[in-house]
Amino acid sequence: MNIVCLDMEGVLVPEIWIAFAEASGIPELKRTTRDEPDYDKLMRWRLDILKKHGLGIREIQATIARIDPLPGAKEFLDALRKDTQVIILSDTFEQFAKPLMEKLGWPTIFCNTLEVADSGEITGFRMRCPQSKLTTVRGLQSIGYDTIAAGDSFNDLGMIQASKAGFLFKSTDAIKADHPEVPAYEEFSDLLRAIRAALD
Ligand SMILES: [Mg+2]
């Protein structure tokens, strides 16, 4: 039995923090794990900035609602979900993903969660488990699934390499050059064809 595990940001939707920085007009929020590799520190810094700008969960969700999935992403997911089960595995937070999941037709997503006060202020965050994508793929395999995985970034390589079939999608030249053994695609039609071939 197969199950497809897809990364979200960079694959189905734009990078949320970068798109959010543009939509909200707060350029500091473009800082990513490339600039600050300590994710915990980066998130605390981001939450501080949100607080300074008086942005709570409602304002953030309203801004994220203006961000659209990548062109063709919904059609790709709709087609794939007719053929097999699909789970989106993401390091984002369910409250940020929600407006985007609505635009993608409410697919299943496993991600992390924000701690939100009654006032709407984001007071903290909880990560689901360490190495969440690889850990989840291993968990699915332990209950009888063969996994097929696709993603664009370093943190997707674990689940890609641990799966029956794995693909890079809309990745960087550096990652593709470092991993010539992983088939890489840029178009949803090519990724869909490759996943369908791996389902048999
Ligand atoms: Mg990504």
mmCIF file of C-alpha atoms and ligand atoms in Angstrom:
data_model
loop_
_atom_site.group_PDB
_atom_site.id
_atom_site.type_symbol
_atom_site.label_atom_id
_atom_site.label_comp_id
_atom_site.label_asym_id
_atom_site.label_seq_id
_atom_site.Cartn_x
_atom_site.Cartn_y
_atom_site.Cartn_z
ATOM 1 C CA MET A 1 0.000 0.000 0.000
ATOM 2 C CA ASN A 2 1.307 3.381 -1.008
ATOM 3 C CA ILE A 3 1.101 6.775 0.591
ATOM 4 C CA VAL A 4 2.558 9.964 -0.881
ATOM 5 C CA CYS A 5 4.287 12.467 1.442
ATOM 6 C CA LEU A 6 4.671 15.961 0.034
ATOM 7 C CA ASP A 7 6.513 18.965 1.329
ATOM 8 C CA MET A 8 4.356 22.093 1.265
ATOM 9 C CA GLU A 9 6.413 25.300 1.049
ATOM 10 C CA GLY A 10 8.233 25.710 -2.242
ATOM 11 C CA VAL A 11 6.311 22.732 -3.666
ATOM 12 C CA LEU A 12 2.590 23.526 -3.337
ATOM 13 C CA VAL A 13 2.648 27.057 -1.948
ATOM 14 C CA PRO A 14 5.270 29.833 -1.811
ATOM 15 C CA GLU A 15 7.588 30.060 1.223
ATOM 16 C CA ILE A 16 5.091 31.341 3.807
ATOM 17 C CA TRP A 17 7.400 33.683 5.757
ATOM 18 C CA ILE A 18 8.754 35.295 2.588
ATOM 19 C CA ALA A 19 5.277 35.713 1.117
ATOM 20 C CA PHE A 20 4.038 36.942 4.490
ATOM 21 C CA ALA A 21 6.907 39.458 4.739
ATOM 22 C CA GLU A 22 5.812 40.873 1.369
ATOM 23 C CA ALA A 23 2.071 40.766 2.065
ATOM 24 C CA SER A 24 2.498 42.431 5.487
ATOM 25 C CA GLY A 25 5.216 44.916 4.452
ATOM 26 C CA ILE A 26 7.615 43.679 7.178
ATOM 27 C CA PRO A 27 10.828 42.859 5.275
ATOM 28 C CA GLU A 28 12.714 41.654 8.427
ATOM 29 C CA LEU A 29 10.524 38.560 8.326
ATOM 30 C CA LYS A 30 12.336 37.393 5.188
ATOM 31 C CA ARG A 31 15.103 36.055 7.432
ATOM 32 C CA THR A 32 15.159 32.261 7.129
ATOM 33 C CA THR A 33 17.084 29.234 8.418
ATOM 34 C CA ARG A 34 19.787 30.131 5.896
ATOM 35 C CA ASP A 35 20.463 33.303 7.922
ATOM 36 C CA GLU A 36 19.742 31.823 11.372
ATOM 37 C CA PRO A 37 20.227 28.041 11.441
ATOM 38 C CA ASP A 38 18.871 27.740 15.015
ATOM 39 C CA TYR A 39 15.164 27.280 14.272
ATOM 40 C CA ASP A 40 14.098 27.885 17.859
ATOM 41 C CA LYS A 41 15.960 31.191 17.962
ATOM 42 C CA LEU A 42 14.602 32.202 14.544
ATOM 43 C CA MET A 43 10.994 31.495 15.584
ATOM 44 C CA ARG A 44 11.344 33.470 18.828
ATOM 45 C CA TRP A 45 12.790 36.375 16.836
ATOM 46 C CA ARG A 46 9.866 36.190 14.376
ATOM 47 C CA LEU A 47 7.293 36.084 17.174
ATOM 48 C CA ASP A 48 8.926 39.155 18.759
ATOM 49 C CA ILE A 49 8.592 41.060 15.485
ATOM 50 C CA LEU A 50 4.944 40.055 15.127
ATOM 51 C CA LYS A 51 4.298 41.295 18.644
ATOM 52 C CA LYS A 52 6.054 44.622 17.941
ATOM 53 C CA HIS A 53 3.811 45.121 14.925
ATOM 54 C CA GLY A 54 0.747 44.197 16.964
ATOM 55 C CA LEU A 55 0.038 41.208 14.752
ATOM 56 C CA GLY A 56 -1.922 38.365 16.326
ATOM 57 C CA ILE A 57 -3.187 35.169 14.785
ATOM 58 C CA ARG A 58 -6.276 36.791 13.215
ATOM 59 C CA GLU A 59 -4.276 39.478 11.366
ATOM 60 C CA ILE A 60 -1.726 36.891 10.246
ATOM 61 C CA GLN A 61 -4.368 34.509 8.938
ATOM 62 C CA ALA A 62 -6.030 37.383 7.090
ATOM 63 C CA THR A 63 -2.686 38.243 5.464
ATOM 64 C CA ILE A 64 -1.852 34.632 4.615
ATOM 65 C CA ALA A 65 -5.301 34.335 3.048
ATOM 66 C CA ARG A 66 -4.025 36.732 0.349
ATOM 67 C CA ILE A 67 -1.264 34.268 -0.598
ATOM 68 C CA ASP A 68 -2.156 31.808 -3.345
ATOM 69 C CA PRO A 69 -0.897 28.252 -3.939
ATOM 70 C CA LEU A 70 1.576 27.869 -6.802
ATOM 71 C CA PRO A 71 -0.148 27.714 -10.209
ATOM 72 C CA GLY A 72 -1.284 24.145 -10.917
ATOM 73 C CA ALA A 73 -0.795 22.924 -7.325
ATOM 74 C CA LYS A 74 -4.485 22.338 -6.578
ATOM 75 C CA GLU A 75 -5.090 20.527 -9.852
ATOM 76 C CA PHE A 76 -2.020 18.346 -9.183
ATOM 77 C CA LEU A 77 -3.223 17.467 -5.673
ATOM 78 C CA ASP A 78 -6.776 16.778 -6.846
ATOM 79 C CA ALA A 79 -5.500 14.393 -9.518
ATOM 80 C CA LEU A 80 -3.059 12.652 -7.169
ATOM 81 C CA ARG A 81 -5.651 12.213 -4.401
ATOM 82 C CA LYS A 82 -7.895 10.319 -6.813
ATOM 83 C CA ASP A 83 -5.098 7.768 -7.316
ATOM 84 C CA THR A 84 -3.676 7.366 -3.812
ATOM 85 C CA GLN A 85 -3.511 8.729 -0.267
ATOM 86 C CA VAL A 86 -1.550 11.948 0.195
ATOM 87 C CA ILE A 87 -0.221 13.633 3.333
ATOM 88 C CA ILE A 88 1.469 17.021 3.349
ATOM 89 C CA LEU A 89 4.428 17.016 5.753
ATOM 90 C CA SER A 90 5.526 20.507 6.688
ATOM 91 C CA ASP A 91 7.573 22.327 9.320
ATOM 92 C CA THR A 92 5.057 25.170 9.339
ATOM 93 C CA PHE A 93 2.219 25.654 11.871
ATOM 94 C CA GLU A 94 -1.368 24.541 11.425
ATOM 95 C CA GLN A 95 -2.701 28.050 12.071
ATOM 96 C CA PHE A 96 -0.545 29.459 9.230
ATOM 97 C CA ALA A 97 -1.315 26.594 6.870
ATOM 98 C CA LYS A 98 -5.086 26.770 7.352
ATOM 99 C CA PRO A 99 -5.922 29.526 4.829
ATOM 100 C CA LEU A 100 -3.721 27.765 2.253
ATOM 101 C CA MET A 101 -5.246 24.346 2.936
ATOM 102 C CA GLU A 102 -8.640 25.876 2.254
ATOM 103 C CA LYS A 103 -7.410 26.968 -1.189
ATOM 104 C CA LEU A 104 -6.009 23.474 -1.817
ATOM 105 C CA GLY A 105 -9.322 21.753 -0.988
ATOM 106 C CA TRP A 106 -8.424 20.752 2.604
ATOM 107 C CA PRO A 107 -5.803 18.045 2.061
ATOM 108 C CA THR A 108 -4.381 16.244 5.135
ATOM 109 C CA ILE A 109 -1.420 18.053 6.645
ATOM 110 C CA PHE A 110 0.894 17.045 9.482
ATOM 111 C CA CYS A 111 2.780 20.054 10.875
ATOM 112 C CA ASN A 112 3.384 21.935 14.127
ATOM 113 C CA THR A 113 1.209 24.194 16.243
ATOM 114 C CA LEU A 114 1.307 27.703 17.676
ATOM 115 C CA GLU A 115 0.311 28.573 21.204
ATOM 116 C CA VAL A 116 -2.243 31.352 20.969
ATOM 117 C CA ALA A 117 -3.743 33.395 23.828
ATOM 118 C CA ASP A 118 -7.457 34.251 23.903
ATOM 119 C CA SER A 119 -6.496 37.775 22.762
ATOM 120 C CA GLY A 120 -5.042 36.280 19.549
ATOM 121 C CA GLU A 121 -1.431 36.928 20.569
ATOM 122 C CA ILE A 122 0.985 34.149 19.606
ATOM 123 C CA THR A 123 2.792 33.266 22.822
ATOM 124 C CA GLY A 124 4.841 30.284 21.694
ATOM 125 C CA PHE A 125 5.015 27.237 19.469
ATOM 126 C CA ARG A 126 5.185 23.470 19.782
ATOM 127 C CA MET A 127 7.112 21.266 17.366
ATOM 128 C CA ARG A 128 5.496 17.841 16.796
ATOM 129 C CA CYS A 129 8.635 15.673 16.916
ATOM 130 C CA PRO A 130 12.333 15.865 15.995
ATOM 131 C CA GLN A 131 13.177 15.421 12.271
ATOM 132 C CA SER A 132 9.424 15.467 11.662
ATOM 133 C CA LYS A 133 9.425 14.445 7.983
ATOM 134 C CA LEU A 134 11.772 11.471 8.321
ATOM 135 C CA THR A 135 10.172 10.397 11.616
ATOM 136 C CA THR A 136 6.698 10.519 10.040
ATOM 137 C CA VAL A 137 7.751 8.531 6.958
ATOM 138 C CA ARG A 138 9.301 5.873 9.224
ATOM 139 C CA GLY A 139 6.094 5.842 11.286
ATOM 140 C CA LEU A 140 3.965 5.295 8.169
ATOM 141 C CA GLN A 141 6.278 2.494 7.045
ATOM 142 C CA SER A 142 5.938 0.854 10.469
ATOM 143 C CA ILE A 143 2.157 0.585 9.930
ATOM 144 C CA GLY A 144 2.442 -1.072 6.528
ATOM 145 C CA TYR A 145 2.782 1.747 3.989
ATOM 146 C CA ASP A 146 5.288 2.152 1.205
ATOM 147 C CA THR A 147 6.076 5.858 1.046
ATOM 148 C CA ILE A 148 6.728 8.046 -1.985
ATOM 149 C CA ALA A 149 8.101 11.489 -1.115
ATOM 150 C CA ALA A 150 8.772 14.793 -2.829
ATOM 151 C CA GLY A 151 10.194 18.101 -1.634
ATOM 152 C CA ASP A 152 12.435 21.001 -2.571
ATOM 153 C CA SER A 153 14.831 21.457 0.313
ATOM 154 C CA PHE A 154 17.538 20.027 2.595
ATOM 155 C CA ASN A 155 15.020 19.030 5.247
ATOM 156 C CA ASP A 156 13.187 16.875 2.678
ATOM 157 C CA LEU A 157 16.187 14.714 1.774
ATOM 158 C CA GLY A 158 15.708 12.384 4.773
ATOM 159 C CA MET A 159 12.167 11.405 3.788
ATOM 160 C CA ILE A 160 13.082 11.297 0.092
ATOM 161 C CA GLN A 161 15.996 8.916 0.673
ATOM 162 C CA ALA A 162 14.057 6.723 3.140
ATOM 163 C CA SER A 163 11.160 6.222 0.693
ATOM 164 C CA LYS A 164 10.405 3.630 -1.986
ATOM 165 C CA ALA A 165 10.624 6.475 -4.485
ATOM 166 C CA GLY A 166 11.598 10.078 -3.897
ATOM 167 C CA PHE A 167 11.780 13.209 -5.990
ATOM 168 C CA LEU A 168 13.122 16.728 -5.811
ATOM 169 C CA PHE A 169 10.628 19.314 -7.022
ATOM 170 C CA LYS A 170 11.379 22.964 -7.817
ATOM 171 C CA SER A 171 14.627 22.545 -5.873
ATOM 172 C CA THR A 172 17.834 24.582 -6.046
ATOM 173 C CA ASP A 173 20.711 23.950 -8.441
ATOM 174 C CA ALA A 174 23.009 23.245 -5.470
ATOM 175 C CA ILE A 175 20.789 20.532 -3.988
ATOM 176 C CA LYS A 176 20.210 18.955 -7.407
ATOM 177 C CA ALA A 177 23.970 18.940 -8.084
ATOM 178 C CA ASP A 178 24.683 17.371 -4.680
ATOM 179 C CA HIS A 179 22.048 14.657 -5.248
ATOM 180 C CA PRO A 180 22.172 13.570 -8.874
ATOM 181 C CA GLU A 181 20.719 10.184 -7.781
ATOM 182 C CA VAL A 182 17.354 11.824 -6.947
ATOM 183 C CA PRO A 183 15.161 12.536 -9.996
ATOM 184 C CA ALA A 184 14.311 16.243 -10.098
ATOM 185 C CA TYR A 185 11.312 17.908 -11.747
ATOM 186 C CA GLU A 186 10.043 21.445 -12.245
ATOM 187 C CA GLU A 187 6.550 20.830 -13.642
ATOM 188 C CA PHE A 188 3.574 19.305 -11.822
ATOM 189 C CA SER A 189 2.759 17.143 -14.858
ATOM 190 C CA ASP A 190 6.216 15.521 -14.686
ATOM 191 C CA LEU A 191 6.015 14.952 -10.935
ATOM 192 C CA LEU A 192 2.535 13.435 -11.269
ATOM 193 C CA ARG A 193 3.755 11.063 -13.984
ATOM 194 C CA ALA A 194 6.758 9.983 -11.872
ATOM 195 C CA ILE A 195 4.630 9.379 -8.771
ATOM 196 C CA ARG A 196 2.047 7.397 -10.766
ATOM 197 C CA ALA A 197 4.834 5.214 -12.167
ATOM 198 C CA ALA A 198 6.087 4.555 -8.622
ATOM 199 C CA LEU A 199 2.595 3.538 -7.408
ATOM 200 C CA ASP A 200 2.618 0.256 -9.338
HETATM 201 MG MG MG B 1 9.923 23.247 1.019
#
